[in-house]
Amino acid sequence: MTSAKLFEKLRSLTRDAKNVDKEHIKKLRKVLRKLKKRQQKLAEECEAAANDHDRQKIEQEIEVLKLQRTKGVEVYKRLKKERKERKERNE
Amino acid sequence: MLGRIFLPSLTLLLAYGFWASTSFKDIAAGVALFLFGMLCMEQGFKAYSGGALQRVLSASTDRLWKSMTFGIVTTTLMQSSSLVSVITISFLSAELIGLRQGIGIIFGANLGTTTGAWIVAGFGLKVKLSTYALPMLVFGVLLLMQASQKLKGFGWILVGIGFLFLGIHYMKEGFEVYSEQIDLTQYAMTGIAGLLVFTVIGSVATVIMQSSHATLTLIITALSVGQISYENALALAIGANIGTTVTAILGAIGANVAGKRLAGAHLIFNVVTGLVALFLIQGIMAAVDLASAWLGIAADNHTLKLAVFHTLFNLLGIVLMLPLVNFLVSWLERRFKEDNTMRDKPRFLSEASLSLPQVALQAVTKETKHLFSNAFTLIAHGVSVRRASIVSKDDLQLLIDVPGKIIELDIDDQYERMIKGIYSANIEFLSRAQAAAPHEYGDALNALRRANTDLVSAIKAVKHLRKNLLLYMHSDNPDLRREYNSFRVRIAEVLRSLAVLRETEDTTTALLSLDNIRVDILDGETRAAKSVDRLIRDGHITPELATSLINDGAYVKEVIQRLLDMNEQLHRAELPHGDSLQDELALKAEEIANIAKYAGTVR
């Protein structure tokens, strides 16, 4: 690795780490809200489904959304924890 | 041919001039430095013309007056109407703005470019510019060595201004010495003949230098030392305005319809303005005298009066043309039509956008979507399903029992007409954009390249599948018929899901929605495999038909997988650089398999 690349890498690691995290968390929350909204809408549609085939398809999508949201919440918790630790270290 | 004659002639002429006169050498060097300065400035402004410029543009071009103001301000800042024209053509080609807005920008740019004359006449001639030029060059080069693209861009701008100043300095020096040796005013012409001859000279000079700004600077410096008469200088300025459209016309030759329309508008505006100025020259000169007196410009200050004239006659052009904009738009749209009769062509790609990475990325993303739209129809018809049925709410499962008529289609011919031209243009554009764009655009451009190749692979797989599909979708064997029609339904359902996905505005949620489609696909594949096993086991189909079914099942899998990959890559290209949120939330292969397995057991 050339020195220029090394400096760039170091800069990118240290540069605005706080802001990058903040943006990431903000975006994650937005996506999680959207997924939740979609799941709620699908749950309503599931109750009104015309046949078994449609209902099963909706249930399957709900399963996908549930799993994605679980992962999202885990990522959210991890990011929050890392942010807190970094704050404590700086203090 | 023209280039082969023109370039050697010009070179010889210049060489003779250099040999005959030192001051001619100074003037020519001044022009060369000035033009090089403009190139440097253009290079610098390109560093700022990505996202930021686009944001400003979209916020400031929804009304005609706003787009005109945008044209005036950007041209004043960049001091290059040709760069503004290039950016406008690229935005117009990528459909980021409409033709009306594009015309507004061009009108504004024509007025904005007149500030150049004010700067040179009001400031450039009074101050020893070379004093400022040298430090600017030093600081500029220092900034050019920095890693940051923005700093580098600023460096180019400083170097550009430095060379512009040096150029003006050399032109001024050259004309000053020249005036001591030869009196060019003896060639001055009066009356209509003088007006026409000097208009033609101004046009030709601008065509040669490809810059009205450079011509005007040359006129002002010559005028400042009394080497040309005031009246002839005015005619030269009119000529420069007409000559500058040649640059736009040359640029439009290789451009798409949008570029041609804008160049047409540019040509009409400048020619009409020039003709009006020629007809009303006495009236405009009187107006210039009045305006100059009002502004406190001395009656014999011809250089500043030339700047007033330049602004006034361009303003007159805008006042005349503004009420005709709507008519101009509809006329240009009628005159330059998209050629839809034979082959579909790229709509959003333009040579101009290649130099602006953000615009190039958006243009090729739109073109890939255009390709997808064509491929959507071709794939749907390839499996004998109407596009309308897919995008409607029709129950696709019904196709299994009621297959409908075969859609006659020469898939190779349709590929040539609807796909190949756009696909080839996209791949060429992507290669050139990748070579020109900074590294942060690399991932997005690579993703788009993969999206394009995936789409074409999907079409090729449909072509292989179609042979047996048409043969067996109406087969007497109900089991075989059912299996082949299930293939059609599976592909049609994926196309429908992807059509719905295209409506999703948020890229991350769109990418996450692909997980659900993946579950569907896996479920479909598992059921199809089980069904074939059952048919073989129960002896409902011969082993030969079974192998055909298995092979064609593989083609179906290929079509679906490629379509899915294509959409994933297309969405990834739209993500901001370094965004990895969807990767953290997306399901892994085994998680998709688990949900599909569960779905399979309950169905």
PDB file of N, CA and C in Angstrom, chain B residues 151-196:
ATOM      1  N   LEU B 151     -10.768  20.215  -4.222  1.00  0.00           N
ATOM      2  CA  LEU B 151      -9.600  21.107  -4.200  1.00  0.00           C
ATOM      3  C   LEU B 151      -8.930  21.138  -5.569  1.00  0.00           C
ATOM      4  N   LYS B 152      -8.864  19.952  -6.164  1.00  0.00           N
ATOM      5  CA  LYS B 152      -8.283  19.847  -7.499  1.00  0.00           C
ATOM      6  C   LYS B 152      -9.085  20.714  -8.480  1.00  0.00           C
ATOM      7  N   GLY B 153     -10.408  20.610  -8.366  1.00  0.00           N
ATOM      8  CA  GLY B 153     -11.288  21.400  -9.227  1.00  0.00           C
ATOM      9  C   GLY B 153     -11.035  22.880  -9.044  1.00  0.00           C
ATOM     10  N   PHE B 154     -10.888  23.295  -7.776  1.00  0.00           N
ATOM     11  CA  PHE B 154     -10.627  24.699  -7.489  1.00  0.00           C
ATOM     12  C   PHE B 154      -9.275  25.114  -8.077  1.00  0.00           C
ATOM     13  N   GLY B 155      -8.323  24.175  -8.009  1.00  0.00           N
ATOM     14  CA  GLY B 155      -7.003  24.414  -8.595  1.00  0.00           C
ATOM     15  C   GLY B 155      -7.103  24.685 -10.082  1.00  0.00           C
ATOM     16  N   TRP B 156      -7.904  23.850 -10.780  1.00  0.00           N
ATOM     17  CA  TRP B 156      -8.109  24.037 -12.229  1.00  0.00           C
ATOM     18  C   TRP B 156      -8.727  25.402 -12.514  1.00  0.00           C
ATOM     19  N   ILE B 157      -9.680  25.799 -11.661  1.00  0.00           N
ATOM     20  CA  ILE B 157     -10.341  27.095 -11.876  1.00  0.00           C
ATOM     21  C   ILE B 157      -9.319  28.228 -11.740  1.00  0.00           C
ATOM     22  N   LEU B 158      -8.489  28.146 -10.675  1.00  0.00           N
ATOM     23  CA  LEU B 158      -7.466  29.190 -10.476  1.00  0.00           C
ATOM     24  C   LEU B 158      -6.482  29.230 -11.646  1.00  0.00           C
ATOM     25  N   VAL B 159      -6.016  28.035 -12.052  1.00  0.00           N
ATOM     26  CA  VAL B 159      -5.087  27.966 -13.187  1.00  0.00           C
ATOM     27  C   VAL B 159      -5.770  28.559 -14.428  1.00  0.00           C
ATOM     28  N   GLY B 160      -7.055  28.228 -14.591  1.00  0.00           N
ATOM     29  CA  GLY B 160      -7.815  28.727 -15.745  1.00  0.00           C
ATOM     30  C   GLY B 160      -7.869  30.243 -15.738  1.00  0.00           C
ATOM     31  N   ILE B 161      -8.227  30.821 -14.573  1.00  0.00           N
ATOM     32  CA  ILE B 161      -8.319  32.292 -14.500  1.00  0.00           C
ATOM     33  C   ILE B 161      -6.929  32.898 -14.755  1.00  0.00           C
ATOM     34  N   GLY B 162      -5.904  32.243 -14.196  1.00  0.00           N
ATOM     35  CA  GLY B 162      -4.529  32.710 -14.404  1.00  0.00           C
ATOM     36  C   GLY B 162      -4.193  32.795 -15.887  1.00  0.00           C
ATOM     37  N   PHE B 163      -4.525  31.728 -16.611  1.00  0.00           N
ATOM     38  CA  PHE B 163      -4.240  31.721 -18.067  1.00  0.00           C
ATOM     39  C   PHE B 163      -5.124  32.723 -18.818  1.00  0.00           C
ATOM     40  N   LEU B 164      -6.372  32.867 -18.365  1.00  0.00           N
ATOM     41  CA  LEU B 164      -7.254  33.867 -19.008  1.00  0.00           C
ATOM     42  C   LEU B 164      -6.622  35.245 -18.884  1.00  0.00           C
ATOM     43  N   PHE B 165      -6.153  35.565 -17.663  1.00  0.00           N
ATOM     44  CA  PHE B 165      -5.535  36.876 -17.414  1.00  0.00           C
ATOM     45  C   PHE B 165      -4.280  37.046 -18.267  1.00  0.00           C
ATOM     46  N   LEU B 166      -3.472  35.998 -18.298  1.00  0.00           N
ATOM     47  CA  LEU B 166      -2.243  36.065 -19.100  1.00  0.00           C
ATOM     48  C   LEU B 166      -2.580  36.281 -20.573  1.00  0.00           C
ATOM     49  N   GLY B 167      -3.623  35.571 -21.015  1.00  0.00           N
ATOM     50  CA  GLY B 167      -4.055  35.675 -22.409  1.00  0.00           C
ATOM     51  C   GLY B 167      -4.460  37.105 -22.745  1.00  0.00           C
ATOM     52  N   ILE B 168      -5.276  37.703 -21.862  1.00  0.00           N
ATOM     53  CA  ILE B 168      -5.724  39.083 -22.095  1.00  0.00           C
ATOM     54  C   ILE B 168      -4.503  40.013 -22.115  1.00  0.00           C
ATOM     55  N   HIS B 169      -3.585  39.771 -21.186  1.00  0.00           N
ATOM     56  CA  HIS B 169      -2.372  40.593 -21.094  1.00  0.00           C
ATOM     57  C   HIS B 169      -1.597  40.547 -22.419  1.00  0.00           C
ATOM     58  N   TYR B 170      -1.406  39.345 -22.952  1.00  0.00           N
ATOM     59  CA  TYR B 170      -0.646  39.203 -24.207  1.00  0.00           C
ATOM     60  C   TYR B 170      -1.387  39.830 -25.381  1.00  0.00           C
ATOM     61  N   MET B 171      -2.690  39.673 -25.402  1.00  0.00           N
ATOM     62  CA  MET B 171      -3.472  40.270 -26.495  1.00  0.00           C
ATOM     63  C   MET B 171      -3.318  41.788 -26.457  1.00  0.00           C
ATOM     64  N   LYS B 172      -3.434  42.350 -25.240  1.00  0.00           N
ATOM     65  CA  LYS B 172      -3.331  43.800 -25.059  1.00  0.00           C
ATOM     66  C   LYS B 172      -1.953  44.294 -25.518  1.00  0.00           C
ATOM     67  N   GLU B 173      -0.906  43.593 -25.016  1.00  0.00           N
ATOM     68  CA  GLU B 173       0.475  43.969 -25.372  1.00  0.00           C
ATOM     69  C   GLU B 173       0.664  43.923 -26.887  1.00  0.00           C
ATOM     70  N   GLY B 174       0.169  42.829 -27.468  1.00  0.00           N
ATOM     71  CA  GLY B 174       0.328  42.621 -28.918  1.00  0.00           C
ATOM     72  C   GLY B 174      -0.305  43.745 -29.710  1.00  0.00           C
ATOM     73  N   PHE B 175      -1.552  44.079 -29.328  1.00  0.00           N
ATOM     74  CA  PHE B 175      -2.250  45.140 -30.065  1.00  0.00           C
ATOM     75  C   PHE B 175      -1.587  46.499 -29.866  1.00  0.00           C
ATOM     76  N   GLU B 176      -1.049  46.726 -28.663  1.00  0.00           N
ATOM     77  CA  GLU B 176      -0.391  48.017 -28.394  1.00  0.00           C
ATOM     78  C   GLU B 176       0.819  48.211 -29.322  1.00  0.00           C
ATOM     79  N   VAL B 177       1.630  47.139 -29.421  1.00  0.00           N
ATOM     80  CA  VAL B 177       2.818  47.220 -30.288  1.00  0.00           C
ATOM     81  C   VAL B 177       2.391  47.296 -31.749  1.00  0.00           C
ATOM     82  N   TYR B 178       1.345  46.535 -32.068  1.00  0.00           N
ATOM     83  CA  TYR B 178       0.838  46.483 -33.441  1.00  0.00           C
ATOM     84  C   TYR B 178       0.395  47.861 -33.901  1.00  0.00           C
ATOM     85  N   SER B 179      -0.261  48.572 -32.982  1.00  0.00           N
ATOM     86  CA  SER B 179      -0.798  49.882 -33.353  1.00  0.00           C
ATOM     87  C   SER B 179       0.315  50.866 -33.676  1.00  0.00           C
ATOM     88  N   GLU B 180       1.515  50.593 -33.114  1.00  0.00           N
ATOM     89  CA  GLU B 180       2.638  51.481 -33.441  1.00  0.00           C
ATOM     90  C   GLU B 180       3.174  51.182 -34.838  1.00  0.00           C
ATOM     91  N   GLN B 181       2.988  49.955 -35.313  1.00  0.00           N
ATOM     92  CA  GLN B 181       3.529  49.560 -36.625  1.00  0.00           C
ATOM     93  C   GLN B 181       2.520  49.739 -37.756  1.00  0.00           C
ATOM     94  N   ILE B 182       1.333  49.188 -37.554  1.00  0.00           N
ATOM     95  CA  ILE B 182       0.315  49.241 -38.629  1.00  0.00           C
ATOM     96  C   ILE B 182      -0.968  49.854 -38.073  1.00  0.00           C
ATOM     97  N   ASP B 183      -1.620  50.630 -38.873  1.00  0.00           N
ATOM     98  CA  ASP B 183      -2.903  51.190 -38.458  1.00  0.00           C
ATOM     99  C   ASP B 183      -4.017  50.392 -39.137  1.00  0.00           C
ATOM    100  N   LEU B 184      -4.630  49.493 -38.339  1.00  0.00           N
ATOM    101  CA  LEU B 184      -5.671  48.634 -38.920  1.00  0.00           C
ATOM    102  C   LEU B 184      -6.948  49.417 -39.248  1.00  0.00           C
ATOM    103  N   THR B 185      -7.070  50.594 -38.642  1.00  0.00           N
ATOM    104  CA  THR B 185      -8.315  51.356 -38.878  1.00  0.00           C
ATOM    105  C   THR B 185      -8.434  51.805 -40.339  1.00  0.00           C
ATOM    106  N   GLN B 186      -7.290  51.741 -41.063  1.00  0.00           N
ATOM    107  CA  GLN B 186      -7.384  52.109 -42.480  1.00  0.00           C
ATOM    108  C   GLN B 186      -8.242  51.100 -43.256  1.00  0.00           C
ATOM    109  N   TYR B 187      -8.413  49.902 -42.643  1.00  0.00           N
ATOM    110  CA  TYR B 187      -9.285  48.898 -43.284  1.00  0.00           C
ATOM    111  C   TYR B 187     -10.729  49.009 -42.802  1.00  0.00           C
ATOM    112  N   ALA B 188     -10.973  49.969 -41.931  1.00  0.00           N
ATOM    113  CA  ALA B 188     -12.336  50.118 -41.396  1.00  0.00           C
ATOM    114  C   ALA B 188     -13.311  50.396 -42.531  1.00  0.00           C
ATOM    115  N   MET B 189     -14.516  49.880 -42.362  1.00  0.00           N
ATOM    116  CA  MET B 189     -15.537  50.077 -43.402  1.00  0.00           C
ATOM    117  C   MET B 189     -16.768  50.682 -42.753  1.00  0.00           C
ATOM    118  N   THR B 190     -17.410  51.522 -43.464  1.00  0.00           N
ATOM    119  CA  THR B 190     -18.622  52.128 -42.910  1.00  0.00           C
ATOM    120  C   THR B 190     -19.841  51.644 -43.692  1.00  0.00           C
ATOM    121  N   GLY B 191     -20.983  52.024 -43.202  1.00  0.00           N
ATOM    122  CA  GLY B 191     -22.233  51.706 -43.901  1.00  0.00           C
ATOM    123  C   GLY B 191     -22.606  50.228 -43.787  1.00  0.00           C
ATOM    124  N   ILE B 192     -23.570  49.835 -44.637  1.00  0.00           N
ATOM    125  CA  ILE B 192     -24.104  48.456 -44.582  1.00  0.00           C
ATOM    126  C   ILE B 192     -23.018  47.447 -44.935  1.00  0.00           C
ATOM    127  N   ALA B 193     -22.175  47.817 -45.916  1.00  0.00           N
ATOM    128  CA  ALA B 193     -21.109  46.887 -46.320  1.00  0.00           C
ATOM    129  C   ALA B 193     -20.205  46.569 -45.137  1.00  0.00           C
ATOM    130  N   GLY B 194     -19.817  47.612 -44.402  1.00  0.00           N
ATOM    131  CA  GLY B 194     -18.953  47.418 -43.230  1.00  0.00           C
ATOM    132  C   GLY B 194     -19.622  46.531 -42.196  1.00  0.00           C
ATOM    133  N   LEU B 195     -20.906  46.787 -41.998  1.00  0.00           N
ATOM    134  CA  LEU B 195     -21.684  46.017 -41.023  1.00  0.00           C
ATOM    135  C   LEU B 195     -21.672  44.529 -41.388  1.00  0.00           C
ATOM    136  N   LEU B 196     -21.960  44.267 -42.657  1.00  0.00           N
ATOM    137  CA  LEU B 196     -22.059  42.862 -43.097  1.00  0.00           C
ATOM    138  C   LEU B 196     -20.684  42.180 -43.100  1.00  0.00           C
TER     139      LEU B 196
END
